[in-house]
Amino acid sequence: MKRFSKGVAIALIIFGVLAPFIPLLIWSVARRWYFPAILPTEWSLRGWSYAFSNASRLPQALRQSFAVSTTASLLAILIGMPAGRVLGLYKFRGKTLVEFLILAPTIVPAFAVVMGIHVLFIRYGLADTLSGVIIVHLIPTLPYVTLVLAGVFANYNVDYESQARSLGANTWQVIRYVMLPAIYPGVIVAGMFAFIISWSQYLLTLMIGGGRVLTLPLLLFSFASSGDNNVTAALSIIFILPAIALLVITSRYLTGRNASLGATRGN
Amino acid sequence: MSALQPRSRFTWERFRIPLLLAPALSVILLLFGGGLLLTLSQSFGYLPIIGKTEFSLAAWQAIFQRGEFWQSLFLTLWIGGVATLTSTILAILCALTLRKQFRGKKAITFLFQLNIPIPHIVGAIGILLLFSQSGLIARLANLAGMINDPAQFPALVNDRYAFGIIAEYVWKETCFIGTIVLATLQSVGEDYENAAASLGANRWQRFRYVTLPLIMPGVLTASILVFAFAFGAFEIPFLLGRRFPSALSVLAWRSYTDTDLALRPEAMAMSLFIALVSTGLILLYMTISRKLVRE
Amino acid sequence: MKKKIFTLLFVGLMTIFMTACAGAIAPPAPDGAEDTHAEDSDSHDDTEMAEDDAHGDDEDHGDEDMADADMMGPAGYESWDAVLAEAEGQTVNWFMWGGADNINAWVNGPVAETLLADYGVTLNMVPINDTAEAVNKVLAEKEAGQDDNGSVDMVWINGANFLTMRQGDLLFGGWSEGLPNYAFVDASDPSVQNDFGTPVDGYESPYGKAQFVMIYDSADVETPPATIPELVEWIKANPGKFTYPAAPDFTGNAFVRHICYEATGGYEQFLGEFDQALFDEKFGACWDLLNEIEPFLWREGEYPESDARIKDLLANGEVHFDMDYNPGSAGNLIEDGVYPDTVRTFVFETGTIANTHFVGIPYNSPNKAGAMVLANVLLSPEAQLQKADPAVWGDLPVLDPALMSEADAAAFDALPRHPATLSTAELSANRLPELQADWTTAIEQGWIENVLEN
């Protein structure tokens, strides 16, 4: 009986996670699929062939999405890593304040901030450019990266660094041969978080990119609100594939011992 | 658990912490803090750089006098509150289920994480195609003979109670909170609970006095993030909400993109109000839940 | 070892993407000589605009512009060749509604290819959800002092958005009547001279025509209502099976205007300038009628956010009617498999609203010459013919057959018509005018206050 109920619970979890994907997958190849048909009466690749045609601008959107998300996550890691190290390793006066400041952007919706900046970006030519979009993507990504890395550094033993130093290693060598090998699983997790946050941004990209920077969410959104289910479903699937691939690549670092996110505020 | 670095003799080391913090803090202070101040300033209609030098409370007065604003605020609070509560409870239940040993555990744990990277827009589209009155579930209900016209199926998207919006958040955030709880549970192991059991604690007592305090910090952080997100998000209420009243973020965005630029200060005021309310509620929630955990 | 490989893979992938994407949207390299020329034309335009404001809506002014244009090419350019020369190498960012795959396919396909192959102009279509987004963008740029390097080079526009842009001095002017292909347009046609009652005056170039049609599923409704009172009766007799999109959806706004034309006793009384007192006096009847049918609408009075949602509702039998500004869209949607084969269109005996849509060039566009070349391509008989083909888009042409070559005119006549699309004769026999944009804006606001929020 107990075994049975556990089985039911697990089946429910599986179904719950997968349910919204089912209509997406079917719609991407359906044609004339009207209520009350459970399965389409006709099949068609119209959604896919449109998505891969020149008309859809998909290649451009993919390129710009990747450009924005990879650059924003790399920048966030570069900027966030030193702060993550300090927050994870040291106690100092004002630490709570610093933590609060770094957490603040996760609580305040980013568009409240970007609405204010927008006018300056227009004035100084940053609006409608990739760089402008990358800069505002730092607002939602940097806090997550810093906090994940703080969690990673909290489990990092600095003693190895002093040992390396006493053996004559310089700062760069310490970073390269001691610190990075020890923390890279956490860096990858942080990078994945940042990439996914940036990859999914719609409103910030729309506001600062103004449609000229055309990322996948913008492309998808204009179809999602137009009611063309075939194209919307095909674009949705294309949109989630890189995110899933990234999860597959990084999942080994995400589970088990590396409870980084939970640990950040856990101390 | 922070290790304390022995005090260094080199003078530059005294500046080490500020120096290491500088890049992140300056980005946050300039971009985030500066942006927030600019929004604040523009909500008062004040921005000398573009020639607006008059300070006015008109936008704030206007939004507080708008009936739609209060309806939207109430709706947004409802969405954020219900979505956070439901996904937190479900996440704990899921994590408690998934920590046990069973066949295919690895695959199912992976599946559980699967929708963490899925963008919310895609989730919203999936929910729409699933729950609309002619969606897949309505068709299944028809197959089962429960309905024979879409209108007989309850309105679950673009609906009065924001079910569709909440469902999307719950679908995604349960996995987010659940993954964090699961990670904590697995790193702690079952030793404490076994000890409690040997002292005669029943299942509920073990959960309440042993497991819950262990996972609480993670749950707290995650649910705060979820609430803040659900309270301020735009895409999901835009796609799955009703035209009136709409979520606060949608209302603010509509004012921002209106062809009447005079509405922009109102958009700024509304966004700041969203920020203020969510920060205030989160502080309140932290105080209360910390107290509860201690008791 | 394995872990190391993964790191390398990750970092490697990121580097590849980064390098692959560098300069993905680098702006076109500005050419010194061309730049000065563009500035010259800008300043010319500025003075012209000031002049225009001083004259107000002086009708002669439009003719003057045209005479100028005939002599010198559009907007102060020496000749059309000068425009072509400046346009070469420019990239035109065309902001347009991007929710229809067939329109996107035509713009990004044949139009973009012609533009690049024949004129060396690159087309960058920027998909937006609502034209107001582009208007708002230019407004914000003007406010921020971005006066010569704006991001919008062309907008697909009409009605209230055109009025807003004109009132805000946001449009480049004096160019459209000087386009070579404007020769195929009947310049005396009121629907080309005025856009929702606002004089066009060379500030936008006609692009296509539209007429509102009602859409129904003949499997559910045997004979569609012939008049608005009959429709109202039908709605009350079939609760839950009708709805219309909420403002600011332009299709929904147009439906509301039809109801108001009927309820207020005819549109003729509102044809002039906006009159607040008349509006307050007459439109109460319209809100009453709309509130009267509200409980009988879909979900007892819900308004979908957009017309697109209603397409889905009709396809699944949730409602039995839909509506569209493009008389050919129902046919297209049947072909795409979105609508069932049984869907048909109709117009009311009292007529349906027709209007013209245009393309405009913002005052701060750095690629005005390229945008004019694009507008000229859009006006060409070839493009208008392609666009009118139901297999491509099915948009009504703006050209006058009498001004075209016989072969071109015959090609328009020979276009196939989908069984769901009404004939041109049927459409033009039942045509109603648009009111001035101030009226339509007031009606939209009135609907929000008195019907939606009531």
Short mmCIF file of N, CA, C and O in Angstrom, two decimals, chain A residues 46-96:
data_model
loop_
_atom_site.label_atom_id
_atom_site.label_comp_id
_atom_site.label_asym_id
_atom_site.label_seq_id
_atom_site.Cartn_x
_atom_site.Cartn_y
_atom_site.Cartn_z
N ARG A 46 3.95 22.74 -41.22
CA ARG A 46 3.95 24.16 -41.54
C ARG A 46 4.70 24.99 -40.50
O ARG A 46 5.50 25.85 -40.84
N GLY A 47 4.44 24.71 -39.21
CA GLY A 47 5.10 25.46 -38.15
C GLY A 47 6.62 25.36 -38.25
O GLY A 47 7.33 26.36 -38.17
N TRP A 48 7.08 24.14 -38.47
CA TRP A 48 8.54 23.93 -38.55
C TRP A 48 9.12 24.54 -39.81
O TRP A 48 10.19 25.13 -39.78
N SER A 49 8.41 24.36 -40.94
CA SER A 49 9.01 24.87 -42.16
C SER A 49 9.04 26.39 -42.13
O SER A 49 9.97 27.01 -42.63
N TYR A 50 8.02 26.99 -41.48
CA TYR A 50 8.08 28.45 -41.34
C TYR A 50 9.25 28.84 -40.44
O TYR A 50 10.02 29.75 -40.77
N ALA A 51 9.39 28.13 -39.32
CA ALA A 51 10.44 28.47 -38.36
C ALA A 51 11.81 28.43 -39.03
O ALA A 51 12.66 29.28 -38.77
N PHE A 52 12.01 27.46 -39.92
CA PHE A 52 13.33 27.33 -40.53
C PHE A 52 13.45 28.07 -41.86
O PHE A 52 14.46 27.97 -42.54
N SER A 53 12.40 28.82 -42.24
CA SER A 53 12.51 29.59 -43.48
C SER A 53 13.16 30.94 -43.18
O SER A 53 13.27 31.34 -42.02
N ASN A 54 13.56 31.63 -44.23
CA ASN A 54 14.16 32.95 -44.05
C ASN A 54 13.21 33.92 -43.39
O ASN A 54 13.61 34.84 -42.69
N ALA A 55 11.92 33.71 -43.66
CA ALA A 55 10.92 34.66 -43.20
C ALA A 55 10.88 34.80 -41.69
O ALA A 55 10.60 35.86 -41.16
N SER A 56 11.20 33.72 -40.98
CA SER A 56 10.99 33.74 -39.54
C SER A 56 12.08 34.51 -38.79
O SER A 56 11.91 34.85 -37.63
N ARG A 57 13.21 34.77 -39.42
CA ARG A 57 14.33 35.47 -38.78
C ARG A 57 14.93 34.65 -37.64
O ARG A 57 15.58 35.19 -36.75
N LEU A 58 14.67 33.34 -37.65
CA LEU A 58 15.17 32.51 -36.56
C LEU A 58 16.69 32.51 -36.44
O LEU A 58 17.21 32.64 -35.33
N PRO A 59 17.44 32.39 -37.55
CA PRO A 59 18.90 32.36 -37.40
C PRO A 59 19.42 33.61 -36.70
O PRO A 59 20.26 33.53 -35.80
N GLN A 60 18.88 34.77 -37.11
CA GLN A 60 19.32 36.02 -36.49
C GLN A 60 18.98 36.02 -34.99
O GLN A 60 19.81 36.40 -34.16
N ALA A 61 17.75 35.57 -34.68
CA ALA A 61 17.33 35.58 -33.28
C ALA A 61 18.20 34.64 -32.46
O ALA A 61 18.61 34.96 -31.34
N LEU A 62 18.52 33.46 -33.01
CA LEU A 62 19.37 32.52 -32.29
C LEU A 62 20.74 33.13 -32.05
O LEU A 62 21.29 33.06 -30.95
N ARG A 63 21.29 33.74 -33.10
CA ARG A 63 22.62 34.34 -32.98
C ARG A 63 22.63 35.41 -31.89
O ARG A 63 23.50 35.42 -31.02
N GLN A 64 21.63 36.30 -31.96
CA GLN A 64 21.65 37.39 -30.99
C GLN A 64 21.35 36.90 -29.58
O GLN A 64 21.93 37.39 -28.62
N SER A 65 20.46 35.91 -29.46
CA SER A 65 20.19 35.35 -28.14
C SER A 65 21.46 34.75 -27.53
O SER A 65 21.78 34.99 -26.38
N PHE A 66 22.17 33.97 -28.34
CA PHE A 66 23.40 33.36 -27.83
C PHE A 66 24.43 34.43 -27.49
O PHE A 66 25.11 34.35 -26.47
N ALA A 67 24.54 35.44 -28.35
CA ALA A 67 25.52 36.49 -28.11
C ALA A 67 25.23 37.19 -26.78
O ALA A 67 26.12 37.36 -25.95
N VAL A 68 23.97 37.56 -26.58
CA VAL A 68 23.62 38.29 -25.37
C VAL A 68 23.81 37.39 -24.14
O VAL A 68 24.47 37.78 -23.17
N SER A 69 23.28 36.17 -24.19
CA SER A 69 23.28 35.34 -22.99
C SER A 69 24.68 34.87 -22.62
O SER A 69 25.03 34.86 -21.44
N THR A 70 25.51 34.48 -23.60
CA THR A 70 26.86 34.03 -23.22
C THR A 70 27.67 35.21 -22.70
O THR A 70 28.35 35.08 -21.68
N THR A 71 27.61 36.34 -23.37
CA THR A 71 28.40 37.48 -22.91
C THR A 71 27.93 37.92 -21.53
O THR A 71 28.75 38.17 -20.64
N ALA A 72 26.62 38.02 -21.35
CA ALA A 72 26.11 38.48 -20.06
C ALA A 72 26.53 37.49 -18.97
O ALA A 72 26.94 37.91 -17.88
N SER A 73 26.47 36.18 -19.23
CA SER A 73 26.85 35.25 -18.15
C SER A 73 28.35 35.29 -17.88
O SER A 73 28.76 35.22 -16.72
N LEU A 74 29.17 35.40 -18.93
CA LEU A 74 30.61 35.48 -18.69
C LEU A 74 30.95 36.73 -17.89
O LEU A 74 31.73 36.68 -16.93
N LEU A 75 30.36 37.85 -18.28
CA LEU A 75 30.60 39.10 -17.55
C LEU A 75 30.15 38.96 -16.09
O LEU A 75 30.87 39.37 -15.17
N ALA A 76 28.98 38.36 -15.91
CA ALA A 76 28.46 38.22 -14.56
C ALA A 76 29.41 37.36 -13.72
O ALA A 76 29.66 37.64 -12.55
N ILE A 77 29.98 36.31 -14.33
CA ILE A 77 30.92 35.47 -13.58
C ILE A 77 32.19 36.26 -13.23
O ILE A 77 32.66 36.24 -12.10
N LEU A 78 32.71 36.99 -14.22
CA LEU A 78 33.93 37.77 -13.99
C LEU A 78 33.72 38.79 -12.87
O LEU A 78 34.56 38.97 -12.00
N ILE A 79 32.58 39.46 -12.91
CA ILE A 79 32.32 40.51 -11.93
C ILE A 79 31.92 39.91 -10.59
O ILE A 79 32.27 40.42 -9.53
N GLY A 80 31.18 38.81 -10.66
CA GLY A 80 30.63 38.25 -9.43
C GLY A 80 31.61 37.37 -8.67
O GLY A 80 31.46 37.19 -7.46
N MET A 81 32.60 36.83 -9.34
CA MET A 81 33.48 35.88 -8.66
C MET A 81 34.27 36.49 -7.49
O MET A 81 34.29 35.92 -6.40
N PRO A 82 34.92 37.65 -7.69
CA PRO A 82 35.65 38.24 -6.55
C PRO A 82 34.72 38.49 -5.36
O PRO A 82 35.07 38.16 -4.21
N ALA A 83 33.53 39.02 -5.65
CA ALA A 83 32.59 39.30 -4.56
C ALA A 83 32.13 38.00 -3.92
O ALA A 83 32.00 37.91 -2.69
N GLY A 84 31.90 36.97 -4.74
CA GLY A 84 31.49 35.68 -4.21
C GLY A 84 32.54 35.11 -3.27
O GLY A 84 32.23 34.57 -2.21
N ARG A 85 33.79 35.29 -3.63
CA ARG A 85 34.88 34.80 -2.80
C ARG A 85 34.88 35.49 -1.44
O ARG A 85 34.96 34.85 -0.39
N VAL A 86 34.74 36.79 -1.48
CA VAL A 86 34.73 37.55 -0.22
C VAL A 86 33.56 37.13 0.65
O VAL A 86 33.71 36.87 1.85
N LEU A 87 32.37 37.03 0.04
CA LEU A 87 31.19 36.71 0.82
C LEU A 87 31.23 35.28 1.35
O LEU A 87 30.71 34.98 2.42
N GLY A 88 31.87 34.39 0.60
CA GLY A 88 31.91 33.00 1.03
C GLY A 88 32.99 32.75 2.08
O GLY A 88 32.84 31.87 2.93
N LEU A 89 34.08 33.50 2.01
CA LEU A 89 35.24 33.16 2.84
C LEU A 89 35.43 34.04 4.06
O LEU A 89 35.95 33.59 5.06
N TYR A 90 35.07 35.29 3.95
CA TYR A 90 35.47 36.21 5.01
C TYR A 90 34.28 36.74 5.80
O TYR A 90 33.17 36.84 5.30
N LYS A 91 34.60 37.08 7.05
CA LYS A 91 33.64 37.86 7.84
C LYS A 91 34.20 39.27 7.91
O LYS A 91 35.39 39.45 8.09
N PHE A 92 33.37 40.22 7.75
CA PHE A 92 33.86 41.59 7.84
C PHE A 92 32.72 42.50 8.23
O PHE A 92 31.54 42.11 8.15
N ARG A 93 33.08 43.71 8.65
CA ARG A 93 32.06 44.64 9.05
C ARG A 93 31.25 45.06 7.81
O ARG A 93 31.83 45.29 6.74
N GLY A 94 29.95 45.13 7.95
CA GLY A 94 29.11 45.55 6.83
C GLY A 94 28.77 44.41 5.89
O GLY A 94 28.22 44.63 4.81
N LYS A 95 29.08 43.17 6.28
CA LYS A 95 28.80 42.05 5.38
C LYS A 95 27.30 41.91 5.09
O LYS A 95 26.90 41.67 3.95
N THR A 96 26.50 42.09 6.16
CA THR A 96 25.05 41.96 5.96
C THR A 96 24.55 42.99 4.95
O THR A 96 23.73 42.67 4.08
#
